Coordinates of N, CA, C and O in Angstrom, one line a residue:
X10 N -52.5 -12.1 -20.7 CA -53.9 -12.3 -20.2 C -54.9 -10.9 -21.0 O -54.5 -9.9 -21.3
X11 N -55.8 -11.3 -21.5 CA -57.0 -10.5 -22.6 C -57.0 -9.0 -21.3 O -57.6 -9.8 -20.1
X12 N -57.1 -8.0 -21.8 CA -58.2 -6.7 -21.1 C -59.8 -7.4 -20.7 O -59.7 -7.2 -19.3
X13 N -60.2 -8.1 -21.3 CA -61.6 -8.3 -20.8 C -61.5 -9.5 -19.6 O -62.3 -8.8 -18.2
X14 N -60.7 -9.9 -19.8 CA -60.4 -11.2 -18.2 C -60.0 -10.4 -17.0 O -60.4 -10.7 -16.1
X15 N -59.2 -9.3 -17.4 CA -58.6 -8.2 -15.9 C -59.7 -8.0 -15.9 O -59.9 -7.4 -14.4
X16 N -60.7 -7.2 -16.8 CA -61.9 -6.6 -15.7 C -62.7 -7.5 -15.1 O -63.4 -7.0 -14.1
X17 N -63.3 -9.1 -15.5 CA -63.7 -9.8 -15.3 C -62.9 -10.2 -13.5 O -63.7 -10.8 -12.5
X18 N -61.5 -9.7 -13.6 CA -60.8 -10.8 -12.6 C -61.2 -9.1 -11.3 O -61.6 -9.5 -10.1
X19 N -61.1 -8.0 -11.8 CA -61.2 -7.1 -10.8 C -62.3 -6.9 -10.6 O -62.9 -7.1 -9.1
X20 N -63.7 -7.2 -11.2 CA -64.8 -7.4 -11.0 C -65.4 -8.3 -10.1 O -66.2 -8.0 -8.8
X21 N -65.0 -9.6 -10.0 CA -64.8 -10.3 -9.2 C -64.1 -10.4 -7.8 O -65.0 -10.9 -6.6
X22 N -63.1 -9.7 -7.6 CA -62.5 -9.4 -6.5 C -63.3 -8.5 -5.7 O -63.7 -8.5 -4.7
X23 N -64.0 -7.9 -6.5 CA -64.7 -6.0 -5.4 C -66.0 -7.2 -5.3 O -66.4 -6.8 -3.9
X24 N -66.5 -8.0 -6.0 CA -67.8 -8.6 -5.5 C -67.5 -9.8 -4.3 O -68.1 -9.6 -3.9
X25 N -66.2 -10.3 -4.6 CA -66.1 -11.1 -3.2 C -65.9 -10.3 -1.7 O -66.4 -10.8 -0.6
X26 N -65.3 -9.4 -2.1 CA -65.4 -8.3 -1.0 C -66.6 -7.8 -0.4 O -66.9 -7.6 0.9
X27 N -67.2 -7.6 -1.5 CA -68.5 -7.0 -1.1 C -69.6 -7.9 -0.3 O -70.2 -8.1 0.8
X28 N -69.7 -9.2 -1.0 CA -70.5 -10.3 -0.3 C -69.6 -10.4 0.6 O -70.7 -10.8 1.7
X29 N -68.6 -10.7 1.0 CA -68.4 -10.9 2.7 C -68.6 -9.6 3.4 O -69.1 -10.0 4.8
X30 N -68.4 -9.0 3.4 CA -68.8 -7.5 3.7 C -70.6 -7.7 4.4 O -71.0 -7.6 5.4
X31 N -71.5 -8.0 3.1 CA -72.7 -8.1 3.3 C -72.6 -9.4 3.9 O -74.1 -9.2 4.9
X32 N -72.2 -10.4 4.1 CA -72.9 -11.6 5.0 C -72.5 -11.1 6.6 O -73.0 -11.8 7.4
X33 N -71.5 -10.5 6.8 CA -70.7 -10.0 8.1 C -71.5 -9.1 8.9 O -71.7 -9.1 10.0
X34 N -72.4 -8.2 8.1 CA -73.5 -7.2 8.5 C -74.5 -8.0 9.1 O -75.1 -6.9 9.4
X35 N -74.8 -8.8 8.4 CA -76.5 -9.5 8.8 C -76.4 -10.1 10.2 O -75.2 -10.3 10.5
X36 N -77.3 -10.0 10.8 CA -77.2 -10.1 12.3 C -77.8 -12.1 11.9 O -77.9 -12.4 11.3
X37 N -77.3 -12.7 13.2 CA -77.7 -13.9 13.3 C -78.5 -14.7 13.5 O -79.8 -13.7 13.9
X38 N -78.8 -15.9 13.2 CA -80.5 -16.2 13.2 C -79.8 -17.3 14.6 O -79.3 -17.9 15.0
X39 N -81.4 -16.7 15.3 CA -81.5 -17.2 16.4 C -82.1 -18.9 16.3 O -83.1 -19.1 15.8
X40 N -81.4 -19.5 17.2 CA -82.0 -21.3 17.1 C -82.8 -21.7 18.2 O -82.1 -21.5 19.3
X41 N -83.2 -23.0 18.2 CA -83.8 -23.0 19.3 C -84.4 -23.0 20.1 O -85.5 -21.7 19.5
X42 N -85.0 -23.2 21.6 CA -86.4 -22.9 22.0 C -86.2 -21.2 22.8 O -87.1 -20.6 22.9
X43 N -84.9 -20.9 23.1 CA -84.8 -19.3 23.2 C -84.7 -18.7 22.2 O -85.6 -17.2 22.3
X44 N -84.8 -18.7 21.0 CA -84.5 -18.0 20.0 C -86.2 -17.8 19.3 O -86.5 -16.7 18.8
X45 N -87.0 -19.1 19.4 CA -88.6 -18.9 19.5 C -89.0 -18.1 20.2 O -90.1 -17.0 19.6
X46 N -88.3 -17.9 21.6 CA -89.5 -16.9 22.6 C -88.9 -15.2 22.2 O -89.7 -14.8 22.2
X47 N -87.2 -15.0 22.3 CA -86.8 -14.2 21.5 C -87.9 -13.0 20.2 O -88.1 -12.5 20.1
X48 N -88.0 -14.6 19.5 CA -88.0 -13.9 17.9 C -89.9 -14.0 18.4 O -90.2 -12.4 17.5
X49 N -90.8 -14.5 19.4 CA -91.9 -13.8 19.5 C -92.0 -12.5 20.0 O -92.8 -11.6 19.8
X50 N -91.0 -12.4 20.8 CA -90.9 -11.2 21.6 C -90.4 -9.8 20.7 O -90.8 -8.7 20.7
X51 N -89.7 -10.1 19.7 CA -89.7 -8.8 18.5 C -90.5 -8.9 18.3 O -90.5 -7.8 17.4
X52 N -91.6 -9.7 18.0 CA -92.3 -9.7 16.9 C -93.7 -9.0 17.6 O -94.3 -7.2 17.0
X53 N -93.3 -9.2 18.5 CA -94.9 -8.4 19.9 C -94.3 -7.2 20.1 O -95.3 -6.2 20.1
X54 N -92.8 -6.4 20.1 CA -92.5 -5.3 20.2 C -92.3 -4.1 18.9 O -92.6 -3.2 18.8
X55 N -92.1 -5.1 17.8 CA -92.4 -4.7 16.4 C -91.2 -3.9 16.4 O -91.1 -2.6 16.0
X56 N -90.1 -4.6 15.8 CA -88.6 -3.9 15.7 C -88.5 -3.8 14.1 O -87.9 -4.8 13.8
X57 N -89.4 -3.1 13.3 CA -89.5 -3.3 11.7 C -88.4 -2.5 11.3 O -87.7 -3.1 10.3
X58 N -87.6 -1.2 12.0 CA -86.5 -1.1 11.2 C -85.2 -1.8 11.1 O -84.4 -2.5 10.2
X59 N -85.1 -3.1 12.1 CA -83.8 -4.1 12.0 C -84.3 -4.8 10.9 O -83.5 -5.7 10.3
X60 N -86.1 -5.4 10.8 CA -86.4 -6.5 10.2 C -85.9 -5.4 8.4 O -85.4 -6.2 7.6
X61 N -86.5 -4.6 8.2 CA -86.0 -3.7 7.3 C -84.9 -3.7 6.8 O -84.6 -4.2 5.5
X62 N -84.0 -3.4 7.1 CA -82.3 -3.8 7.3 C -82.0 -5.3 6.9 O -81.3 -5.4 6.1
X63 N -82.3 -6.4 7.4 CA -82.0 -7.1 7.6 C -82.4 -8.0 6.2 O -81.5 -9.1 5.7
X64 N -83.9 -7.3 6.2 CA -84.2 -7.9 4.6 C -83.8 -7.1 3.7 O -83.4 -8.2 2.2
X65 N -83.2 -6.1 3.5 CA -82.1 -5.3 2.3 C -80.6 -6.2 2.2 O -80.7 -6.8 1.2
X66 N -80.0 -6.7 3.2 CA -78.9 -7.2 3.1 C -79.3 -8.5 2.9 O -78.3 -8.8 2.2
X67 N -79.9 -9.0 3.3 CA -80.4 -10.5 2.6 C -80.9 -10.3 1.2 O -80.0 -11.3 0.4
X68 N -81.8 -9.4 0.4 CA -81.5 -9.3 -1.1 C -80.1 -9.2 -1.2 O -80.3 -9.4 -2.5
X69 N -79.2 -8.3 -0.8 CA -78.4 -7.8 -1.5 C -77.2 -8.9 -1.3 O -76.7 -9.3 -3.0
X70 N -77.4 -9.6 -0.2 CA -76.6 -10.9 -0.6 C -76.7 -11.7 -2.0 O -76.3 -12.0 -2.2
X71 N -78.1 -11.8 -1.8 CA -78.6 -13.0 -3.2 C -78.1 -12.4 -4.2 O -77.7 -13.4 -5.2
X72 N -78.2 -11.0 -4.6 CA -78.1 -10.6 -6.0 C -76.5 -10.4 -5.9 O -76.1 -11.1 -7.1
X73 N -75.5 -10.0 -4.9 CA -74.5 -10.4 -5.2 C -73.8 -11.7 -5.2 O -72.7 -11.9 -6.2
X74 N -74.3 -13.0 -4.5 CA -73.8 -13.8 -4.7 C -74.2 -14.6 -6.4 O -73.3 -15.3 -7.0
X75 N -75.1 -14.0 -6.9 CA -75.6 -14.2 -8.5 C -74.5 -13.8 -9.4 O -74.3 -14.4 -10.1
X76 N -74.3 -12.2 -9.0 CA -73.5 -12.1 -10.0 C -71.8 -12.5 -9.7 O -71.3 -12.7 -10.9
X77 N -71.5 -12.8 -8.8 CA -70.6 -13.5 -8.6 C -70.4 -14.5 -9.3 O -68.9 -15.3 -9.4
X78 N -71.4 -15.6 -8.9 CA -71.4 -16.9 -9.8 C -71.5 -16.5 -11.2 O -70.8 -17.2 -11.8
X79 N -71.9 -15.7 -11.9 CA -72.0 -15.1 -13.2 C -70.6 -14.6 -13.4 O -69.9 -15.2 -14.4
X80 N -69.9 -14.4 -12.9 CA -68.7 -13.4 -12.9 C -67.5 -14.6 -13.0 O -66.6 -14.7 -13.8
X81 N -67.9 -15.9 -12.0 CA -67.2 -16.6 -12.4 C -67.1 -17.5 -13.2 O -66.2 -18.4 -14.1
X82 N -68.2 -18.0 -13.8 CA -68.8 -18.8 -15.3 C -68.1 -17.5 -16.0 O -67.6 -18.5 -17.5
X83 N -68.5 -16.4 -16.2 CA -67.3 -16.1 -17.4 C -66.0 -16.1 -17.2 O -65.6 -16.1 -18.5
X84 N -65.2 -16.3 -16.2 CA -64.0 -16.1 -15.9 C -63.6 -17.5 -17.0 O -62.3 -17.8 -17.5
X85 N -64.3 -19.0 -16.7 CA -64.0 -19.9 -16.9 C -64.5 -20.2 -18.3 O -63.4 -20.8 -19.1
X86 N -65.3 -19.6 -18.7 CA -65.4 -19.4 -20.3 C -64.5 -18.9 -21.0 O -63.7 -19.0 -22.3
X87 N -64.2 -17.9 -20.6 CA -63.0 -17.4 -20.8 C -61.8 -17.6 -21.6 O -60.6 -17.3 -22.3
X88 N -61.0 -18.3 -20.5 CA -60.1 -19.6 -20.2 C -59.9 -20.1 -21.7 O -60.1 -20.7 -22.2

């Protein structure tokens, strides 16, 4: 196993753990009629801090997932 491949494997393991943590930190999406009513109440009461945190977590999830896919493709090319 080449040193570059070892670096990619370590980076992929770190990205996978970070991706799991970021996904678990996100708040669940409510569905159905009760979720629609609660969502309207949150908008009316303007909980911007929770929304900004969820937005950051969502962006982090997207970028970490893209990095994970790129690392996976890189590992497959190196094999």
